[in-house]
Amino acid sequence: MAILVQKYGGSSVATPERIKAVARRVVAARERGYQVVAVVSAMGDTTDELIALARQITQRPPRRELDMLLATGEQISIALLAMAIHDLGYPVISLTGPQGGIITDNTHTRARILRVEPDRVRSELNAGRIVIVAGFQGINPANDITTLGRGGSDTTAVALAAALNAEICEIYTDVDGVFTADPRVVKEARRLEDISYGEMLEMASLGAVVLQPRSVEYAAQYGVVIHVRSSFHEGPGTLVREERKVERDLMVIGVTHDTNVAKVVITDVPDRPGVAYRIFSALAEDAINVDMIVQTTKRENTTDLLFTVSRDDLPRTLEITEAVARELGATGVLHATDVAKVSIVGAGMVSNPGVAARMFQALAENQINIQVISTSEIKISCLIDEGSLQRAVRAIHEKFQLHEVPARVGRER
Ligand code: ASP
Ligand code: MG
């Protein structure tokens, strides 16, 4: 029997009624002849509430204890979903991440899955049960509970799908799929029929919150096909899979934006070998993800080093960089949070000169100043003033005529 992994996000299990609706969907998949594994997130805003609760005790909760706390969110939803499925008359069992064999490294609050030991899940499936697994959590080699970072249930689902050789990994969420831009910002935004792993990874990393970037990386590594769909209504959703056929006029498939960005500038850093290494290795040791990096030569023998991190990481980043800056003899550390990142993504842009110029033109026509630019083969990002963000996203969407994207994708098939 084929195995189907489904993942339901927090909004899909936010209330008892919604949990019952999810139970009916899970059971329907079983009726279609699948062995079903359902991965669930914590109900609604539970994870945010738990974080806020910890902050009422201390500003700096030990990460191990934060994981112990956060993991309770998913434990509530797996038990309730299992009860709802039981009530419908189907054999079912709920398992925590550790019980489900999700083995992670030691990085509390943003652990990486090292491997999945699917024996328990498999034997429960073979005993005829529907298996509900808590997303977002695992166990490290020291037998401590870990969590996988915000949005980590997506990665739990993909990792289980890979380990169980599932036919597909369905991610049920509160949007209809992956869009050419955030539909709340651009009302002409269109749903994409399918998207490659590379493009999805960029979109997810650049602020499209549909999937945790790590889950896309994992899916690409193991060839897991992800189907992003709405848990509230039927619809075709978006397929994330190997390369889509790149059409010449489809060089850009989406505009993403991210406001969870902070800019840090270390001023007058001595210009000598090893300085960047010293700064960024210190941040890496604390698992702080640095995004855009620019080094500018100011006057002789010193440079300014600018980079961006997520706003959540800013307090730790400042602590670390201030210490390193003093040690290196830099004159100071400045920061700003009134910035945002707007990006375009598309596998076709590597072979199309002029894509960057068109993006900059859209910003110029709207008098939007670009503070930092960064590029890869399939994306271009600009750091701009947060206040101009919505205008920027709309202008770029329009400039690349992204409201026509699905029609063109449709012709391809
Ligand atoms: N509950 C966790 C979060 O809110 C994990 C997830 O939903 O994927 O980030
Ligand atoms: Mg999510």
Coordinates of C-alpha atoms and ligand atoms in Angstrom, one line a residue:
M1 CA 0.0 0.0 0.0
A2 CA 1.3 3.4 -0.9
I3 CA 2.2 5.8 2.0
L4 CA 0.9 9.4 2.1
V5 CA 2.4 12.0 4.5
Q6 CA 0.2 15.0 5.2
K7 CA 1.2 18.0 7.3
Y8 CA -1.3 20.3 8.9
G9 CA -0.1 23.7 10.0
G10 CA -1.2 25.7 13.1
S11 CA -4.0 27.5 11.5
S12 CA -5.5 24.2 10.2
V13 CA -5.7 22.8 13.8
A14 CA -6.4 26.1 15.5
T15 CA -9.8 25.0 17.1
P16 CA -11.5 21.8 18.0
E17 CA -13.8 22.2 14.9
R18 CA -10.8 22.5 12.6
I19 CA -9.2 19.5 14.2
K20 CA -12.3 17.5 13.5
A21 CA -12.2 18.7 9.9
V22 CA -8.6 17.6 9.6
A23 CA -9.6 14.2 11.0
R24 CA -12.1 13.9 8.2
R25 CA -9.4 14.7 5.6
V26 CA -7.0 12.2 7.1
V27 CA -9.7 9.5 7.1
A28 CA -10.7 10.4 3.5
A29 CA -7.1 9.7 2.4
R30 CA -7.1 6.4 4.2
E31 CA -10.4 5.6 2.4
R32 CA -8.6 6.3 -0.9
G33 CA -6.3 3.4 -0.1
Y34 CA -3.3 5.0 1.5
Q35 CA -1.4 4.3 4.7
V36 CA -1.5 7.7 6.2
V37 CA 1.0 9.6 8.4
A38 CA -0.2 13.0 9.5
V39 CA 2.3 15.5 10.9
V40 CA 0.7 18.4 12.9
S41 CA 1.9 21.8 14.2
A42 CA 0.8 23.3 17.5
M43 CA -2.7 24.8 17.6
G44 CA -3.0 28.4 16.2
D45 CA -0.5 30.7 17.9
T46 CA 0.4 28.3 20.6
T47 CA 4.1 28.4 19.9
D48 CA 4.2 32.2 20.0
E49 CA 2.2 32.1 23.3
L50 CA 4.7 29.7 24.8
I51 CA 7.6 31.9 23.8
A52 CA 5.9 34.9 25.4
L53 CA 5.3 32.8 28.5
A54 CA 8.9 32.0 28.8
R55 CA 9.8 35.7 28.3
Q56 CA 7.6 36.5 31.3
I57 CA 10.0 34.4 33.4
T58 CA 13.3 35.5 31.8
Q59 CA 14.6 37.3 28.8
R60 CA 17.2 34.6 28.2
P61 CA 15.6 31.2 28.7
P62 CA 18.1 28.3 28.4
R63 CA 17.6 26.9 25.0
R64 CA 17.2 23.3 26.3
E65 CA 14.3 24.4 28.5
L66 CA 12.7 26.5 25.8
D67 CA 12.6 23.3 23.7
M68 CA 11.1 21.4 26.5
L69 CA 8.4 24.0 26.7
L70 CA 7.8 24.5 23.0
A71 CA 7.5 20.8 22.3
T72 CA 4.4 20.7 24.5
G73 CA 2.4 22.7 21.8
E74 CA 2.6 19.9 19.3
Q75 CA 1.9 17.3 21.9
I76 CA -1.5 18.8 22.5
S77 CA -2.5 18.8 18.8
I78 CA -1.4 15.2 18.1
A79 CA -3.4 13.9 21.0
L80 CA -6.5 15.8 20.1
L81 CA -6.3 14.8 16.4
A82 CA -5.9 11.2 17.4
M83 CA -9.0 11.4 19.6
A84 CA -10.9 13.0 16.7
I85 CA -9.9 10.2 14.3
H86 CA -10.7 7.5 16.9
D87 CA -14.1 9.1 17.2
L88 CA -14.7 8.5 13.5
G89 CA -14.1 4.8 14.1
Y90 CA -10.6 4.4 12.7
P91 CA -7.5 2.8 14.4
V92 CA -5.0 5.6 15.1
I93 CA -2.0 6.4 17.3
S94 CA -0.2 9.6 18.1
L95 CA 3.6 9.7 18.5
T96 CA 5.9 12.5 19.7
G97 CA 8.9 13.4 17.5
P98 CA 11.2 11.2 19.5
Q99 CA 8.8 8.3 19.3
G100 CA 8.5 8.9 15.6
G101 CA 12.3 8.4 15.3
I102 CA 13.2 12.0 14.5
I103 CA 16.9 12.2 15.4
T104 CA 18.5 15.6 15.4
D105 CA 21.7 17.3 16.3
N106 CA 22.3 19.3 19.5
T107 CA 21.4 22.8 18.3
H108 CA 18.5 23.5 20.7
T109 CA 15.7 25.7 19.2
R110 CA 17.0 25.2 15.6
A111 CA 18.1 21.6 15.5
R112 CA 18.7 19.8 12.2
I113 CA 17.4 16.4 11.5
L114 CA 20.3 14.0 11.3
R115 CA 18.3 11.0 10.3
V116 CA 14.9 9.3 10.8
E117 CA 14.4 5.9 12.3
P118 CA 11.0 5.0 11.0
D119 CA 10.6 1.5 12.5
R120 CA 7.9 2.5 15.0
V121 CA 5.9 4.5 12.4
R122 CA 6.2 1.6 9.9
S123 CA 5.1 -1.0 12.4
E124 CA 2.1 1.1 13.4
L125 CA 1.1 1.6 9.8
N126 CA 1.5 -2.2 9.2
A127 CA -0.7 -2.8 12.1
G128 CA -3.4 -0.9 10.2
R129 CA -3.2 2.4 12.2
I130 CA -3.2 5.9 11.0
V131 CA -0.1 7.5 12.6
I132 CA -0.1 11.1 13.9
V133 CA 3.4 12.5 14.5
A134 CA 4.2 15.7 16.4
G135 CA 5.9 18.2 14.0
F136 CA 8.8 20.5 14.9
Q137 CA 10.4 18.2 17.5
G138 CA 13.0 15.5 17.8
I139 CA 15.5 14.0 20.1
N140 CA 19.3 14.6 20.1
P141 CA 22.0 12.0 20.8
A142 CA 22.0 13.0 24.5
N143 CA 18.3 12.0 24.6
D144 CA 17.0 15.6 25.1
I145 CA 14.0 17.0 23.3
T146 CA 15.0 19.5 20.5
T147 CA 12.9 21.7 18.2
L148 CA 13.6 22.4 14.6
G149 CA 13.2 26.2 14.3
R150 CA 10.0 28.1 13.4
G151 CA 8.0 26.3 10.7
G152 CA 9.9 23.1 11.5
S153 CA 6.8 20.8 11.1
D154 CA 7.3 21.1 7.4
T155 CA 10.7 19.5 7.7
T156 CA 9.4 16.8 10.0
A157 CA 6.8 15.9 7.3
V158 CA 9.4 15.9 4.4
A159 CA 11.9 13.9 6.5
L160 CA 9.2 11.2 7.3
A161 CA 8.1 11.2 3.7
A162 CA 11.7 10.5 2.6
A163 CA 12.3 7.8 5.2
L164 CA 9.1 6.0 4.5
N165 CA 9.4 6.4 0.7
A166 CA 6.0 8.0 0.6
E167 CA 4.3 8.7 -2.7
I168 CA 4.0 12.4 -1.9
C169 CA 4.2 14.9 1.0
E170 CA 1.1 17.1 1.2
I171 CA 1.5 20.3 3.1
Y172 CA -1.9 21.7 4.1
T173 CA -1.9 25.3 5.0
D174 CA -4.0 28.5 5.1
V175 CA -3.2 29.6 1.6
D176 CA -4.0 28.0 -1.8
G177 CA -0.4 27.4 -2.8
V178 CA 2.7 29.3 -3.7
F179 CA 2.1 32.6 -5.3
T180 CA 4.0 35.0 -7.6
A181 CA 3.9 37.5 -4.6
D182 CA 2.1 37.7 -1.3
P183 CA -1.6 38.1 -2.3
R184 CA -2.1 40.3 0.7
V185 CA 0.2 42.9 -0.9
V186 CA -0.4 42.3 -4.6
K187 CA -3.9 41.5 -5.4
E188 CA -3.0 40.4 -9.0
A189 CA -0.7 37.7 -7.6
R190 CA -1.2 34.3 -9.1
R191 CA -0.8 30.8 -7.9
L192 CA 2.0 28.8 -9.4
E193 CA 1.2 25.4 -10.8
D194 CA 4.6 24.1 -10.0
I195 CA 8.0 25.3 -8.9
S196 CA 11.4 23.8 -8.8
Y197 CA 13.2 23.0 -5.5
G198 CA 15.8 25.7 -6.2
E199 CA 13.2 28.4 -6.8
M200 CA 11.1 27.3 -3.9
L201 CA 14.2 27.3 -1.6
E202 CA 14.9 30.9 -2.6
M203 CA 11.3 31.9 -2.3
A204 CA 11.1 30.3 1.2
S205 CA 14.4 31.8 2.3
L206 CA 13.5 35.2 1.1
G207 CA 10.3 35.6 3.0
A208 CA 7.5 33.5 1.4
V209 CA 6.4 31.8 4.6
V210 CA 4.7 28.8 3.1
L211 CA 7.5 26.3 3.7
Q212 CA 10.4 26.1 6.1
P213 CA 13.5 26.5 3.8
R214 CA 15.1 23.4 5.4
S215 CA 12.2 21.3 4.3
V216 CA 12.8 22.3 0.7
E217 CA 16.5 21.5 1.0
Y218 CA 15.6 18.1 2.5
A219 CA 13.0 17.4 -0.2
A220 CA 15.5 18.3 -2.9
Q221 CA 18.1 16.0 -1.4
Y222 CA 15.8 13.0 -1.2
G223 CA 13.6 13.8 -4.2
V224 CA 10.4 14.1 -2.2
V225 CA 7.6 15.8 -4.1
I226 CA 5.8 18.4 -2.0
H227 CA 2.2 19.4 -2.7
V228 CA 1.3 22.6 -1.0
R229 CA -2.5 22.9 -0.7
S230 CA -5.2 24.7 1.2
S231 CA -6.7 22.9 4.2
F232 CA -9.9 25.0 3.9
H233 CA -10.9 24.2 0.4
E234 CA -10.2 21.9 -2.5
G235 CA -7.9 23.2 -5.2
P236 CA -4.9 22.2 -7.3
G237 CA -2.3 23.9 -5.0
T238 CA 1.4 24.0 -6.0
L239 CA 3.8 21.2 -6.7
V240 CA 7.4 21.5 -5.6
R241 CA 9.5 19.1 -7.5
E242 CA 12.6 18.8 -9.7
E243 CA 13.3 21.4 -12.4
R244 CA 10.3 22.7 -14.1
K245 CA 10.9 23.4 -17.8
V246 CA 12.4 26.8 -18.0
E247 CA 10.7 28.9 -20.7
R248 CA 12.5 31.8 -22.0
D249 CA 9.9 34.3 -21.0
L250 CA 9.6 32.8 -17.6
M251 CA 12.8 34.1 -16.3
V252 CA 11.2 35.5 -13.1
I253 CA 8.5 33.6 -11.3
G254 CA 8.0 35.5 -8.1
V255 CA 8.6 38.6 -6.0
T256 CA 9.1 37.9 -2.3
H257 CA 9.6 40.3 0.6
D258 CA 10.8 40.0 4.1
T259 CA 10.4 42.5 6.9
N260 CA 12.1 40.3 9.5
V261 CA 15.4 41.9 8.6
A262 CA 17.9 44.0 10.6
K263 CA 21.0 45.7 9.3
V264 CA 24.2 45.8 11.2
V265 CA 27.2 47.9 10.3
I266 CA 30.7 47.5 11.9
T267 CA 32.5 50.7 11.3
D268 CA 36.2 51.1 10.6
V269 CA 37.3 47.5 10.7
P270 CA 41.0 47.1 10.2
D271 CA 41.5 45.9 6.6
R272 CA 43.5 42.7 7.0
P273 CA 43.1 39.0 6.4
G274 CA 41.1 37.0 8.9
V275 CA 38.8 39.8 10.0
A276 CA 35.6 38.6 8.2
Y277 CA 36.4 35.1 9.4
R278 CA 36.6 36.2 13.0
I279 CA 33.3 38.0 12.9
F280 CA 31.2 35.5 10.9
S281 CA 32.6 32.4 12.6
A282 CA 31.6 34.0 16.0
L283 CA 28.1 34.4 14.7
A284 CA 28.0 30.9 13.1
E285 CA 29.0 29.4 16.4
D286 CA 25.8 30.8 17.8
A287 CA 23.8 29.5 14.8
I288 CA 23.0 33.0 13.7
N289 CA 22.2 33.1 10.0
V290 CA 23.8 36.0 8.2
D291 CA 22.3 37.0 4.9
M292 CA 23.5 39.9 2.8
I293 CA 27.1 41.0 3.4
V294 CA 28.8 44.0 1.9
Q295 CA 32.3 45.3 2.6
T296 CA 33.1 48.9 1.6
T297 CA 36.5 50.5 1.6
K298 CA 36.2 53.8 3.4
R299 CA 39.7 55.2 3.8
E300 CA 43.1 53.6 3.9
N301 CA 43.4 50.4 5.9
T302 CA 39.8 50.3 7.3
T303 CA 36.5 49.1 5.9
D304 CA 32.9 49.2 6.9
L305 CA 31.3 45.7 7.1
L306 CA 27.6 45.6 6.6
F307 CA 25.4 42.6 7.0
T308 CA 21.8 41.5 7.7
V309 CA 20.3 39.1 10.2
S310 CA 16.7 38.3 11.2
R311 CA 15.3 40.8 13.8
D312 CA 14.9 37.9 16.3
D313 CA 18.6 37.4 16.1
L314 CA 19.6 41.1 16.5
P315 CA 20.1 41.2 20.3
R316 CA 22.5 38.2 20.2
T317 CA 24.2 39.5 17.1
L318 CA 24.9 42.9 18.7
E319 CA 26.3 41.3 21.8
I320 CA 28.6 39.1 19.7
T321 CA 29.7 41.7 17.2
E322 CA 30.3 44.4 19.8
A323 CA 32.6 42.1 21.6
V324 CA 34.4 41.1 18.4
A325 CA 34.5 44.7 17.2
R326 CA 36.3 45.8 20.4
E327 CA 38.8 43.0 20.1
L328 CA 39.5 43.9 16.4
G329 CA 39.8 47.7 17.1
A330 CA 36.7 48.7 15.0
T331 CA 35.2 52.1 16.0
G332 CA 31.6 50.9 16.5
V333 CA 28.6 48.8 15.7
L334 CA 25.5 50.5 14.2
H335 CA 22.2 48.8 13.5
A336 CA 18.8 49.6 12.0
T337 CA 15.5 47.7 11.9
D338 CA 13.5 50.0 9.6
V339 CA 14.7 48.0 6.6
A340 CA 13.2 45.3 4.5
K341 CA 14.2 43.0 1.7
V342 CA 12.5 42.6 -1.7
S343 CA 13.7 39.9 -4.0
I344 CA 12.9 38.3 -7.4
V345 CA 13.3 34.6 -8.0
G346 CA 13.5 32.5 -11.2
A347 CA 15.7 29.8 -12.6
G348 CA 15.6 31.5 -16.0
M349 CA 17.4 34.7 -15.0
V350 CA 20.9 33.3 -15.2
S351 CA 20.6 33.2 -19.0
N352 CA 18.7 36.4 -19.4
P353 CA 20.8 39.6 -19.2
G354 CA 19.0 42.7 -18.1
V355 CA 16.8 41.1 -15.4
A356 CA 18.6 43.0 -12.6
A357 CA 18.3 46.3 -14.6
R358 CA 14.6 45.8 -14.9
M359 CA 14.2 45.3 -11.2
F360 CA 16.3 48.4 -10.4
Q361 CA 14.2 50.3 -13.0
A362 CA 11.0 49.4 -11.2
L363 CA 12.5 50.7 -8.0
A364 CA 14.0 53.9 -9.6
E365 CA 10.6 54.8 -11.2
N366 CA 9.2 54.8 -7.7
Q367 CA 12.0 56.8 -6.2
I368 CA 13.0 53.9 -3.9
N369 CA 16.6 53.9 -2.8
I370 CA 18.5 50.6 -2.8
Q371 CA 20.8 50.2 0.2
V372 CA 22.3 46.8 -0.5
I373 CA 22.1 44.4 -3.4
S374 CA 22.8 40.7 -3.4
T375 CA 22.5 38.1 -6.2
S376 CA 22.7 34.4 -6.9
E377 CA 22.1 32.5 -10.1
I378 CA 18.4 32.4 -9.5
K379 CA 17.6 35.5 -7.3
I380 CA 18.3 39.2 -6.9
S381 CA 17.6 40.8 -3.5
C382 CA 17.6 44.5 -2.6
L383 CA 17.6 45.9 0.9
I384 CA 15.3 49.0 1.0
D385 CA 13.5 51.3 3.5
E386 CA 10.7 49.3 5.1
G387 CA 8.2 52.1 4.4
S388 CA 8.6 51.6 0.7
L389 CA 8.2 47.9 0.7
Q390 CA 4.7 47.4 -0.5
R391 CA 5.1 49.9 -3.3
A392 CA 8.3 48.1 -4.3
V393 CA 6.7 44.6 -4.4
R394 CA 3.8 45.9 -6.5
A395 CA 6.0 47.8 -8.9
I396 CA 8.3 44.8 -9.5
H397 CA 5.4 42.4 -9.9
E398 CA 4.0 44.7 -12.5
K399 CA 7.3 45.3 -14.3
F400 CA 7.8 41.6 -14.8
Q401 CA 4.1 41.1 -15.7
L402 CA 3.8 38.3 -13.1
H403 CA 0.0 38.4 -13.3
E404 CA 0.5 36.4 -16.5
V405 CA 2.7 33.7 -15.1
P406 CA 0.2 30.8 -14.7
A407 CA -1.2 31.2 -18.2
R408 CA 2.4 30.7 -19.5
V409 CA 3.1 27.8 -17.3
G410 CA -0.2 26.3 -18.4
R411 CA 0.9 26.4 -22.0
E412 CA 4.0 24.4 -21.2
R413 CA 2.2 21.2 -20.2
Ligands
ASP1 N1 4.7 25.2 15.9 C1 6.0 25.5 15.3 C2 6.0 27.0 14.9 O1 5.0 27.7 15.1 C3 6.3 24.7 14.2 C4 5.4 24.7 13.0 O2 4.3 25.2 13.1 O3 5.9 24.3 11.9 O4 6.9 27.5 14.3
MG2 MG 4.4 27.0 8.5

